[in-house]
Amino acid sequence: PLLIFQTNSGFMRNNFVKILVLFLLFGTGVSAQDPAKTLPADLEIPLKYGAERLEKRQDASMRKFRDNRLGLFIHWGLYAITSGEWNGKLYDGPSSFLLKSANITPKEWMKLMDRWNPTNFDAFRWAQMAKRMGVKYLKITTKHHDGFCLWPSAYSKYTVAQTPGKRDIIGELVKAFDAEGIDVHLYYSILDWSHPDFRYSIKSKEDSIAFSRFLEFAENQIKELATRYPTVKDFWFDGTWDASFKENGWWSAHIEKMLKEMIPGITVNSRLRADDYGKRHFDSNGHLMGDYESGYERRLPDPVKDVGITRHDWEGYMTLPENQWGYHKDWTLSYVKTPFEAIQRIAHATSMGGNLVINFGPKPEGDFRQEELEMADIVGKWMKKNGECIYGCDYAGLAKQDWGYYTRSKDGTIYMIVFNIPYSGNLVVKMPKGTRIEKAILLEKGRKVDIVETSRDEYNVCMPVKDPGEPFVIKLQIEENVDVEDKYWDALT
Ligand code: H79
């Protein structure tokens, strides 16, 4: 293949080489979400609908998005009514996929609208729970894949307005969360199982015409949401992986631009975006599209192998059971994560410069299940004590250690969030050259913790004498640019 670089030049050949390089970089099983793969600048191909910028956004809205760090996802819709069961049979897949897994026609599915009447729904109670939990934003499903809208959309007959419940759920939530000072992000699924014009792929002229009408419908709904709820801070798009959508990268760029004109400062996820060649999340040159990477669904980047993600803003999504988003009546079907496991993911995300969004799926009447209330309570109590190491914090730039995760605040304080206790009683810290640990303090108690320098730029931070009984945080005050006398000798080998 090297020969290609030496033979005829010219524009076509040049582009061929670029595309070949692109193929070698991206086309061979390297995931679209691998942020480490960008092209040498001179090999970049021109794109009309590619990334808008190469760096993180640094304006106030983006900084707020980033500093929030912890969010609450809520999936709510008709699937809460069926809760994973259809005609007496329990389905173990996501309850929000029941229409597909039980082969239900959209017409049959939408009969559930007659039963949508969430009499216990109280947006202010939801907002208070979110506040207690310590989340700084809510991501709420306005329309999931089934097409049912939680706001009275003028463009669909499948909305709350046509149910006994009638209430504008999105409107009530925006009002209540705004009042609590918790940001609202709107989830919108492009994929739509009930819209007659939706197509998975374009195989004919008719498909093409229908899908154009569909994109117009989606644009109208998105515009409608942005007009009705102008205080929202973010739009989060889902269901954008089908061929029909990938062939219309221009539309995704257009929607991002439109939203940014309508609501200054708004943030948009990478999942909305496809480029000229149908590449998603990262464009054909390897640059992130949208404002933050949104591919870490039910997984997180590897703390060692994936540190490249720290160059981008990103957000990860966690379900409590293995893959349940909406309410499912049977949570014995898979493992359910504990509050400490959720807290570990919060620390993990912040330690790599990302946000974590924990998902709840309320019951059809508008109540949260006991497990979710408990999760909210325990996460909230921990965040109240230790939030200083999460909110406004970022990647610390230090090598991962076995005891847990580092984060760093804006003033340069390093936090050690300890999840694993070593038998030695010593928490190993390796610092960069030219720095010194001034002081270590147990965050919660404010008590000093002993530190012993063990080797060049290496320390043992001593475990607190009394086991805190939960993940705990040690604050390190760092002195930088110190001129340390080097008393250590390198080994000659
Ligand atoms: O809204 C939540 C999910 O419903 C949505 N994204 C989050 C935020 C999502 N929809 N689809 N996907 C994610 C990926 C699709 C996975 C699938 Fe499957 C694999 C669909 C069919 C096979 C998972 C496994 C769902 C059903 C079986």
Short mmCIF file of C-alpha atoms and ligand atoms in Angstrom, two decimals:
data_model
loop_
_atom_site.label_atom_id
_atom_site.label_comp_id
_atom_site.label_asym_id
_atom_site.label_seq_id
_atom_site.Cartn_x
_atom_site.Cartn_y
_atom_site.Cartn_z
CA PRO A 1 0.00 0.00 0.00
CA LEU A 2 2.93 2.37 0.58
CA LEU A 3 3.48 2.47 -3.18
CA ILE A 4 0.30 4.46 -3.58
CA PHE A 5 1.92 7.42 -1.90
CA GLN A 6 4.72 7.43 -4.45
CA THR A 7 2.72 7.16 -7.68
CA ASN A 8 0.81 9.82 -9.59
CA SER A 9 -0.35 12.80 -7.61
CA GLY A 10 -3.19 15.09 -8.64
CA PHE A 11 -6.40 15.92 -6.88
CA MET A 12 -8.21 12.64 -7.41
CA ARG A 13 -5.25 10.57 -6.39
CA ASN A 14 -4.74 12.78 -3.37
CA ASN A 15 -8.29 12.35 -2.24
CA PHE A 16 -8.01 8.67 -2.87
CA VAL A 17 -5.04 8.51 -0.54
CA LYS A 18 -6.90 10.50 2.07
CA ILE A 19 -9.87 8.23 1.88
CA LEU A 20 -7.59 5.22 2.02
CA VAL A 21 -5.96 6.61 5.15
CA LEU A 22 -9.40 7.30 6.58
CA PHE A 23 -10.32 3.71 5.86
CA LEU A 24 -7.19 2.40 7.47
CA LEU A 25 -7.80 4.54 10.55
CA PHE A 26 -11.53 4.11 10.94
CA GLY A 27 -12.72 1.37 8.66
CA THR A 28 -11.12 -1.55 10.37
CA GLY A 29 -13.08 -2.10 13.52
CA VAL A 30 -11.84 1.05 15.26
CA SER A 31 -14.95 2.36 16.94
CA ALA A 32 -16.38 5.74 16.00
CA GLN A 33 -16.05 6.67 19.65
CA ASP A 34 -12.30 6.22 19.75
CA PRO A 35 -11.19 9.79 20.32
CA ALA A 36 -7.51 9.08 19.90
CA LYS A 37 -7.70 8.81 16.13
CA THR A 38 -7.44 12.13 14.39
CA LEU A 39 -5.80 12.62 11.05
CA PRO A 40 -2.64 14.56 10.32
CA ALA A 41 -3.90 18.01 9.26
CA ASP A 42 -2.62 17.73 5.69
CA LEU A 43 -4.60 14.57 5.14
CA GLU A 44 -7.92 16.02 6.21
CA ILE A 45 -10.69 15.98 3.66
CA PRO A 46 -13.01 18.96 3.24
CA LEU A 47 -16.40 18.53 4.91
CA LYS A 48 -19.51 20.66 4.70
CA TYR A 49 -21.19 19.05 7.68
CA GLY A 50 -18.26 18.06 9.85
CA ALA A 51 -17.08 19.34 13.24
CA GLU A 52 -17.60 23.02 14.03
CA ARG A 53 -14.48 23.33 16.15
CA LEU A 54 -11.49 21.30 17.25
CA GLU A 55 -11.39 22.39 20.89
CA LYS A 56 -13.82 22.16 23.78
CA ARG A 57 -16.37 24.97 23.98
CA GLN A 58 -15.35 27.33 26.79
CA ASP A 59 -18.35 29.67 27.01
CA ALA A 60 -20.42 30.03 30.21
CA SER A 61 -23.18 27.60 29.13
CA MET A 62 -20.71 24.87 28.29
CA ARG A 63 -18.79 25.46 31.50
CA LYS A 64 -22.06 25.12 33.40
CA PHE A 65 -22.86 21.88 31.53
CA ARG A 66 -19.43 20.55 32.50
CA ASP A 67 -19.44 21.76 36.10
CA ASN A 68 -22.83 20.12 36.71
CA ARG A 69 -21.19 16.68 36.45
CA LEU A 70 -24.18 14.73 37.81
CA GLY A 71 -27.53 14.45 36.02
CA LEU A 72 -30.77 12.52 36.31
CA PHE A 73 -32.25 10.82 33.25
CA ILE A 74 -35.97 10.13 33.32
CA HIS A 75 -37.59 7.80 30.79
CA TRP A 76 -41.33 8.11 31.01
CA GLY A 77 -44.01 7.19 28.54
CA LEU A 78 -46.64 4.61 27.63
CA TYR A 79 -44.13 1.81 28.30
CA ALA A 80 -44.49 2.59 32.01
CA ILE A 81 -48.09 1.33 31.76
CA THR A 82 -47.20 -2.01 30.16
CA SER A 83 -44.06 -2.21 32.34
CA GLY A 84 -42.56 -5.06 30.35
CA GLU A 85 -45.69 -7.22 30.15
CA TRP A 86 -47.97 -7.89 27.18
CA ASN A 87 -50.91 -10.31 27.15
CA GLY A 88 -49.74 -11.93 30.36
CA LYS A 89 -46.23 -12.53 29.07
CA LEU A 90 -43.22 -10.87 30.69
CA TYR A 91 -40.50 -9.64 28.31
CA ASP A 92 -37.01 -9.30 29.73
CA GLY A 93 -35.72 -6.73 27.18
CA PRO A 94 -36.01 -3.00 27.79
CA SER A 95 -39.64 -2.21 28.68
CA SER A 96 -39.42 0.70 26.23
CA PHE A 97 -38.81 -1.83 23.41
CA LEU A 98 -41.97 -3.84 24.15
CA LEU A 99 -43.70 -2.56 21.00
CA LYS A 100 -40.94 -4.24 19.02
CA SER A 101 -40.25 -7.30 21.15
CA ALA A 102 -43.95 -8.24 21.46
CA ASN A 103 -44.67 -7.33 17.83
CA ILE A 104 -47.32 -4.77 18.67
CA THR A 105 -48.62 -2.50 15.92
CA PRO A 106 -48.35 1.23 16.60
CA LYS A 107 -52.13 1.50 16.35
CA GLU A 108 -52.58 -1.13 19.08
CA TRP A 109 -49.79 0.43 21.17
CA MET A 110 -51.33 3.89 21.05
CA LYS A 111 -54.52 2.52 22.63
CA LEU A 112 -52.47 2.71 25.82
CA MET A 113 -53.04 6.45 25.57
CA ASP A 114 -56.54 5.83 26.98
CA ARG A 115 -54.81 4.66 30.16
CA TRP A 116 -52.33 7.56 30.49
CA ASN A 117 -53.51 9.37 33.59
CA PRO A 118 -50.64 9.96 36.01
CA THR A 119 -52.69 11.26 38.93
CA ASN A 120 -49.73 11.11 41.35
CA PHE A 121 -47.42 13.09 39.07
CA ASP A 122 -46.13 16.14 40.90
CA ALA A 123 -43.32 17.92 39.07
CA PHE A 124 -42.35 19.81 42.22
CA ARG A 125 -41.96 16.57 44.16
CA TRP A 126 -39.76 15.22 41.37
CA ALA A 127 -37.67 18.37 41.48
CA GLN A 128 -37.30 18.13 45.24
CA MET A 129 -36.14 14.53 44.95
CA ALA A 130 -33.63 15.58 42.28
CA LYS A 131 -32.41 18.35 44.55
CA ARG A 132 -31.96 15.95 47.48
CA MET A 133 -30.10 13.58 45.15
CA GLY A 134 -27.62 16.31 44.27
CA VAL A 135 -28.18 16.17 40.52
CA LYS A 136 -27.66 19.46 38.72
CA TYR A 137 -29.74 18.63 35.68
CA LEU A 138 -32.61 16.55 34.38
CA LYS A 139 -32.72 14.83 31.02
CA ILE A 140 -36.35 14.07 30.22
CA THR A 141 -37.76 12.03 27.32
CA THR A 142 -40.05 14.31 25.34
CA LYS A 143 -40.68 11.57 22.77
CA HIS A 144 -39.14 8.10 22.87
CA HIS A 145 -38.93 5.63 19.95
CA ASP A 146 -42.67 4.81 20.14
CA GLY A 147 -43.57 8.37 19.13
CA PHE A 148 -45.73 9.27 22.16
CA CYS A 149 -45.16 12.92 23.11
CA LEU A 150 -45.10 14.16 26.71
CA TRP A 151 -46.03 17.64 25.49
CA PRO A 152 -49.13 18.69 23.50
CA SER A 153 -47.43 18.75 20.11
CA ALA A 154 -49.40 20.32 17.28
CA TYR A 155 -47.71 17.94 14.85
CA SER A 156 -48.80 14.59 16.29
CA LYS A 157 -51.99 12.90 17.41
CA TYR A 158 -50.03 10.78 19.85
CA THR A 159 -49.56 13.25 22.68
CA VAL A 160 -50.56 13.77 26.30
CA ALA A 161 -53.24 16.20 25.07
CA GLN A 162 -55.18 13.25 23.65
CA THR A 163 -55.14 11.26 26.92
CA PRO A 164 -57.33 11.37 30.04
CA GLY A 165 -54.27 12.82 31.82
CA LYS A 166 -54.12 15.81 29.42
CA ARG A 167 -51.38 17.64 31.39
CA ASP A 168 -48.30 18.99 29.63
CA ILE A 169 -45.68 16.91 31.44
CA ILE A 170 -42.72 18.68 29.86
CA GLY A 171 -44.14 22.12 30.68
CA GLU A 172 -44.74 21.19 34.32
CA LEU A 173 -41.25 19.71 34.66
CA VAL A 174 -39.53 22.72 33.09
CA LYS A 175 -41.38 25.01 35.46
CA ALA A 176 -40.67 22.97 38.60
CA PHE A 177 -36.99 22.26 37.82
CA ASP A 178 -36.37 25.85 36.76
CA ALA A 179 -37.77 26.90 40.13
CA GLU A 180 -35.35 24.55 41.95
CA GLY A 181 -32.42 25.80 39.87
CA ILE A 182 -31.90 22.42 38.20
CA ASP A 183 -31.15 22.59 34.47
CA VAL A 184 -33.51 20.83 32.07
CA HIS A 185 -32.22 18.92 29.05
CA LEU A 186 -34.68 17.59 26.50
CA TYR A 187 -34.32 14.05 25.09
CA TYR A 188 -35.80 13.57 21.62
CA SER A 189 -35.75 10.34 19.63
CA ILE A 190 -35.48 10.77 15.88
CA LEU A 191 -36.26 7.07 15.39
CA ASP A 192 -40.06 6.90 15.42
CA TRP A 193 -41.96 3.60 15.28
CA SER A 194 -45.40 5.14 14.79
CA HIS A 195 -44.82 7.85 12.20
CA PRO A 196 -45.89 6.58 8.75
CA ASP A 197 -43.10 8.52 7.01
CA PHE A 198 -40.23 7.17 9.09
CA ARG A 199 -37.86 4.95 7.12
CA TYR A 200 -34.89 2.88 8.32
CA SER A 201 -33.33 3.07 4.87
CA ILE A 202 -34.09 4.75 1.57
CA LYS A 203 -34.72 2.16 -1.14
CA SER A 204 -36.98 4.05 -3.54
CA LYS A 205 -38.12 7.46 -4.67
CA GLU A 206 -41.19 7.02 -2.44
CA ASP A 207 -38.98 6.31 0.59
CA SER A 208 -36.99 9.39 -0.16
CA ILE A 209 -40.11 11.59 -0.38
CA ALA A 210 -41.59 10.07 2.78
CA PHE A 211 -38.38 10.50 4.75
CA SER A 212 -38.08 14.13 3.64
CA ARG A 213 -41.57 14.68 5.05
CA PHE A 214 -40.46 12.90 8.22
CA LEU A 215 -37.44 15.19 8.65
CA GLU A 216 -39.75 18.15 8.24
CA PHE A 217 -42.02 16.71 10.94
CA ALA A 218 -39.08 16.18 13.30
CA GLU A 219 -37.78 19.68 12.64
CA ASN A 220 -41.22 21.11 13.40
CA GLN A 221 -41.38 19.25 16.68
CA ILE A 222 -37.87 20.29 17.69
CA LYS A 223 -38.66 23.90 16.82
CA GLU A 224 -41.89 23.59 18.78
CA LEU A 225 -40.03 22.31 21.85
CA ALA A 226 -37.42 25.07 21.66
CA THR A 227 -40.19 27.67 21.27
CA ARG A 228 -42.40 26.36 24.06
CA TYR A 229 -39.55 25.74 26.54
CA PRO A 230 -36.90 28.36 25.82
CA THR A 231 -35.27 27.99 29.26
CA VAL A 232 -33.99 24.49 28.52
CA LYS A 233 -30.22 24.14 28.41
CA ASP A 234 -29.64 21.15 26.15
CA PHE A 235 -31.14 18.96 23.44
CA TRP A 236 -30.15 15.30 23.50
CA PHE A 237 -30.93 13.31 20.38
CA ASP A 238 -31.27 9.55 20.17
CA GLY A 239 -32.22 7.00 17.49
CA THR A 240 -29.92 8.39 14.80
CA TRP A 241 -28.11 5.24 13.78
CA ASP A 242 -30.20 4.16 10.79
CA ALA A 243 -29.04 4.42 7.17
CA SER A 244 -31.83 6.87 6.27
CA PHE A 245 -30.54 9.32 8.85
CA LYS A 246 -26.86 8.85 8.09
CA GLU A 247 -27.52 9.79 4.46
CA ASN A 248 -28.86 13.14 5.67
CA GLY A 249 -25.94 14.51 7.65
CA TRP A 250 -26.81 17.99 6.31
CA TRP A 251 -30.06 17.86 8.29
CA SER A 252 -28.28 17.10 11.58
CA ALA A 253 -25.93 20.06 11.00
CA HIS A 254 -28.94 22.21 10.14
CA ILE A 255 -30.79 21.22 13.36
CA GLU A 256 -27.75 21.95 15.52
CA LYS A 257 -27.39 25.38 13.90
CA MET A 258 -31.11 26.11 14.19
CA LEU A 259 -31.19 25.26 17.90
CA LYS A 260 -28.13 27.40 18.55
CA GLU A 261 -29.83 30.33 16.87
CA MET A 262 -33.07 29.78 18.75
CA ILE A 263 -31.57 29.28 22.22
CA PRO A 264 -28.20 30.98 22.70
CA GLY A 265 -25.78 28.85 24.70
CA ILE A 266 -27.71 25.62 24.16
CA THR A 267 -25.66 22.42 24.11
CA VAL A 268 -26.28 19.52 21.73
CA ASN A 269 -25.00 15.93 21.95
CA SER A 270 -22.76 14.28 19.39
CA ARG A 271 -25.36 11.58 18.74
CA LEU A 272 -27.41 14.06 16.72
CA ARG A 273 -24.68 14.43 14.18
CA ALA A 274 -23.65 12.74 10.99
CA ASP A 275 -21.29 14.27 8.45
CA ASP A 276 -21.22 14.37 4.62
CA TYR A 277 -20.19 10.70 4.51
CA GLY A 278 -22.58 9.47 7.20
CA LYS A 279 -19.89 9.27 9.87
CA ARG A 280 -21.49 9.75 13.30
CA HIS A 281 -20.28 11.38 16.57
CA PHE A 282 -16.79 11.96 15.15
CA ASP A 283 -16.57 13.24 11.59
CA SER A 284 -14.55 11.71 8.75
CA ASN A 285 -11.48 13.60 9.95
CA GLY A 286 -11.89 12.26 13.48
CA HIS A 287 -13.19 15.49 15.03
CA LEU A 288 -16.06 15.50 17.52
CA MET A 289 -19.35 16.89 16.20
CA GLY A 290 -21.87 18.51 18.49
CA ASP A 291 -20.71 19.82 21.86
CA TYR A 292 -20.02 16.65 23.79
CA GLU A 293 -19.49 12.97 23.14
CA SER A 294 -22.59 10.93 24.01
CA GLY A 295 -21.66 7.35 23.17
CA TYR A 296 -20.91 6.02 26.66
CA GLU A 297 -24.25 4.37 27.14
CA ARG A 298 -24.25 1.75 29.94
CA ARG A 299 -20.44 1.78 29.93
CA LEU A 300 -17.63 4.19 30.75
CA PRO A 301 -14.24 4.87 29.19
CA ASP A 302 -11.37 2.74 30.49
CA PRO A 303 -9.42 4.87 33.01
CA VAL A 304 -6.09 3.81 31.51
CA LYS A 305 -6.67 2.99 27.85
CA ASP A 306 -9.16 5.73 27.04
CA VAL A 307 -7.60 8.82 28.67
CA GLY A 308 -7.75 10.42 25.20
CA ILE A 309 -11.42 11.15 25.90
CA THR A 310 -10.31 13.83 28.38
CA ARG A 311 -9.68 16.06 25.35
CA HIS A 312 -13.44 16.23 24.85
CA ASP A 313 -16.48 16.97 26.93
CA TRP A 314 -18.55 13.84 27.33
CA GLU A 315 -21.48 12.38 29.18
CA GLY A 316 -22.13 8.76 30.23
CA TYR A 317 -25.48 7.11 30.94
CA MET A 318 -26.21 4.54 33.62
CA THR A 319 -29.28 2.38 34.09
CA LEU A 320 -29.95 0.79 37.49
CA PRO A 321 -30.76 -2.71 36.12
CA GLU A 322 -28.73 -3.94 33.17
CA ASN A 323 -30.76 -2.30 30.38
CA GLN A 324 -34.01 -0.89 31.71
CA TRP A 325 -34.78 2.75 30.99
CA GLY A 326 -38.53 2.95 31.39
CA TYR A 327 -40.43 1.33 34.28
CA HIS A 328 -40.29 -2.48 34.21
CA LYS A 329 -42.30 -4.34 36.83
CA ASP A 330 -39.73 -7.11 37.34
CA TRP A 331 -36.31 -6.04 38.49
CA THR A 332 -35.25 -9.59 39.37
CA LEU A 333 -34.46 -10.16 35.68
CA SER A 334 -31.00 -8.61 35.92
CA TYR A 335 -28.51 -7.32 38.45
CA VAL A 336 -29.46 -3.96 39.94
CA LYS A 337 -26.63 -1.56 40.75
CA THR A 338 -26.16 -0.40 44.33
CA PRO A 339 -25.83 3.26 45.36
CA PHE A 340 -22.09 2.78 46.02
CA GLU A 341 -21.70 1.42 42.50
CA ALA A 342 -23.47 4.51 41.20
CA ILE A 343 -21.20 6.74 43.30
CA GLN A 344 -18.18 4.91 41.88
CA ARG A 345 -19.40 5.69 38.35
CA ILE A 346 -19.89 9.34 39.27
CA ALA A 347 -16.28 9.49 40.48
CA HIS A 348 -15.06 7.53 37.46
CA ALA A 349 -16.77 9.93 35.03
CA THR A 350 -15.53 13.10 36.74
CA SER A 351 -12.03 11.66 36.99
CA MET A 352 -11.99 11.46 33.18
CA GLY A 353 -13.57 14.84 32.58
CA GLY A 354 -17.08 13.56 31.92
CA ASN A 355 -20.59 13.79 33.34
CA LEU A 356 -22.68 10.90 34.62
CA VAL A 357 -26.42 10.67 34.15
CA ILE A 358 -28.29 8.14 36.30
CA ASN A 359 -31.57 6.89 34.84
CA PHE A 360 -34.89 6.48 36.64
CA GLY A 361 -38.11 5.10 35.10
CA PRO A 362 -41.15 6.28 37.05
CA LYS A 363 -44.33 4.23 37.41
CA PRO A 364 -47.35 5.11 35.24
CA GLU A 365 -49.09 7.02 38.05
CA GLY A 366 -46.06 9.27 38.50
CA ASP A 367 -44.27 7.69 41.48
CA PHE A 368 -40.67 6.54 41.65
CA ARG A 369 -39.98 2.99 42.74
CA GLN A 370 -38.53 2.33 46.17
CA GLU A 371 -35.09 1.39 44.77
CA GLU A 372 -34.88 4.75 42.97
CA LEU A 373 -35.88 6.74 46.03
CA GLU A 374 -33.21 4.91 48.01
CA MET A 375 -30.65 5.55 45.29
CA ALA A 376 -31.56 9.25 45.30
CA ASP A 377 -31.27 9.36 49.06
CA ILE A 378 -27.87 7.65 49.40
CA VAL A 379 -26.28 9.37 46.39
CA GLY A 380 -27.63 12.67 47.71
CA LYS A 381 -26.20 12.16 51.20
CA TRP A 382 -22.81 11.25 49.74
CA MET A 383 -22.82 14.20 47.34
CA LYS A 384 -23.76 16.55 50.15
CA LYS A 385 -20.69 15.47 52.11
CA ASN A 386 -18.31 14.98 49.20
CA GLY A 387 -19.69 16.98 46.28
CA GLU A 388 -16.65 19.24 46.44
CA CYS A 389 -14.66 16.51 44.62
CA ILE A 390 -17.27 16.18 41.84
CA TYR A 391 -19.00 19.46 40.96
CA GLY A 392 -16.76 21.75 38.96
CA CYS A 393 -13.99 19.15 39.00
CA ASP A 394 -12.11 17.55 36.16
CA TYR A 395 -9.42 15.12 35.06
CA ALA A 396 -6.39 15.48 37.34
CA GLY A 397 -3.77 14.23 34.88
CA LEU A 398 -2.36 11.65 37.29
CA ALA A 399 -1.87 7.94 36.66
CA LYS A 400 -4.77 5.82 37.90
CA GLN A 401 -4.14 3.99 41.18
CA ASP A 402 -5.86 0.90 42.50
CA TRP A 403 -7.57 2.59 45.45
CA GLY A 404 -9.90 4.70 43.28
CA TYR A 405 -10.06 7.93 41.32
CA TYR A 406 -8.41 11.35 41.29
CA THR A 407 -10.23 14.55 40.43
CA ARG A 408 -8.96 18.11 40.38
CA SER A 409 -10.81 21.30 41.24
CA LYS A 410 -10.32 24.61 39.48
CA ASP A 411 -7.98 25.88 42.20
CA GLY A 412 -5.66 22.91 41.66
CA THR A 413 -6.65 20.86 44.70
CA ILE A 414 -6.35 17.13 44.02
CA TYR A 415 -9.02 14.82 45.41
CA MET A 416 -8.48 11.13 46.04
CA ILE A 417 -11.81 9.31 45.99
CA VAL A 418 -11.11 6.02 47.71
CA PHE A 419 -13.19 2.93 46.91
CA ASN A 420 -10.69 0.12 47.60
CA ILE A 421 -8.86 -0.20 50.88
CA PRO A 422 -5.36 -1.77 50.69
CA TYR A 423 -4.16 -4.17 53.44
CA SER A 424 -0.95 -2.12 53.67
CA GLY A 425 -2.98 0.81 54.92
CA ASN A 426 -1.16 3.00 52.43
CA LEU A 427 -2.69 4.75 49.46
CA VAL A 428 -0.01 5.16 46.82
CA VAL A 429 0.19 8.52 45.05
CA LYS A 430 2.56 9.26 42.16
CA MET A 431 3.02 12.94 41.44
CA PRO A 432 4.54 14.69 38.44
CA LYS A 433 8.10 16.00 38.64
CA GLY A 434 8.51 19.37 40.31
CA THR A 435 5.46 19.11 42.54
CA ARG A 436 5.13 18.38 46.22
CA ILE A 437 2.21 17.32 48.39
CA GLU A 438 1.90 20.01 51.02
CA LYS A 439 -0.88 18.55 53.05
CA ALA A 440 -3.49 15.77 52.98
CA ILE A 441 -6.86 16.25 54.63
CA LEU A 442 -9.81 13.92 55.11
CA LEU A 443 -12.51 15.91 53.32
CA GLU A 444 -15.44 15.08 55.54
CA LYS A 445 -13.78 15.55 58.93
CA GLY A 446 -11.21 18.14 57.93
CA ARG A 447 -8.65 16.04 59.81
CA LYS A 448 -5.01 15.87 58.68
CA VAL A 449 -3.84 12.62 57.13
CA ASP A 450 -0.20 11.48 57.34
CA ILE A 451 1.87 11.39 54.18
CA VAL A 452 5.21 9.67 53.75
CA GLU A 453 7.48 10.28 50.79
CA THR A 454 8.58 6.80 49.73
CA SER A 455 10.60 7.46 46.60
CA ARG A 456 11.12 10.13 43.95
CA ASP A 457 7.70 11.76 43.40
CA GLU A 458 5.96 8.90 45.22
CA TYR A 459 4.06 9.01 48.47
CA ASN A 460 2.11 6.82 50.84
CA VAL A 461 -1.01 8.57 52.01
CA CYS A 462 -2.10 6.83 55.19
CA MET A 463 -5.56 5.37 55.55
CA PRO A 464 -7.74 7.03 58.16
CA VAL A 465 -7.47 5.04 61.39
CA LYS A 466 -11.21 4.49 61.56
CA ASP A 467 -12.79 2.89 58.48
CA PRO A 468 -15.22 5.54 57.15
CA GLY A 469 -17.55 2.72 56.06
CA GLU A 470 -18.22 4.29 52.69
CA PRO A 471 -16.22 5.70 49.79
CA PHE A 472 -14.29 8.62 51.21
CA VAL A 473 -12.26 11.55 49.94
CA ILE A 474 -8.79 12.84 50.76
CA LYS A 475 -7.88 16.32 49.66
CA LEU A 476 -4.30 16.96 48.59
CA GLN A 477 -2.84 20.43 48.64
CA ILE A 478 -0.19 20.56 45.98
CA GLU A 479 2.72 22.90 45.61
CA GLU A 480 3.78 23.25 42.00
CA ASN A 481 7.04 24.32 40.36
CA VAL A 482 9.07 23.35 43.40
CA ASP A 483 12.77 22.96 43.07
CA VAL A 484 13.28 19.71 44.93
CA GLU A 485 16.70 18.57 45.80
CA ASP A 486 16.99 15.12 44.25
CA LYS A 487 18.19 12.70 46.87
CA TYR A 488 17.24 9.64 44.87
CA TRP A 489 19.64 7.79 42.63
CA ASP A 490 18.52 6.07 39.49
CA ALA A 491 19.49 2.45 39.30
CA LEU A 492 22.19 1.56 36.79
CA THR A 493 21.10 -1.61 35.08
O1 H79 B 1 -33.43 5.76 25.50
C1 H79 B 1 -32.52 4.76 25.87
C2 H79 B 1 -32.56 3.61 24.93
O2 H79 B 1 -33.90 3.22 24.70
C3 H79 B 1 -31.91 4.20 23.71
N1 H79 B 1 -30.90 5.05 24.23
C4 H79 B 1 -31.10 5.18 25.65
C5 H79 B 1 -30.77 6.55 26.15
C6 H79 B 1 -31.50 3.18 22.76
N2 H79 B 1 -32.31 2.74 21.88
N3 H79 B 1 -31.71 1.85 21.16
N4 H79 B 1 -30.52 1.73 21.58
C7 H79 B 1 -30.32 2.53 22.60
C8 H79 B 1 -29.59 0.82 20.99
C9 H79 B 1 -30.36 -0.29 20.39
C10 H79 B 1 -30.18 -1.54 20.84
C11 H79 B 1 -30.86 -2.65 20.25
FE1 H79 B 1 -31.86 -4.02 21.28
C12 H79 B 1 -30.24 -3.88 20.06
C13 H79 B 1 -32.16 -2.69 19.78
C14 H79 B 1 -32.39 -4.02 19.34
C15 H79 B 1 -31.21 -4.75 19.53
C16 H79 B 1 -31.44 -3.71 23.23
C17 H79 B 1 -31.35 -5.03 22.96
C18 H79 B 1 -32.73 -3.30 22.89
C19 H79 B 1 -33.41 -4.42 22.44
C20 H79 B 1 -32.58 -5.49 22.49
#
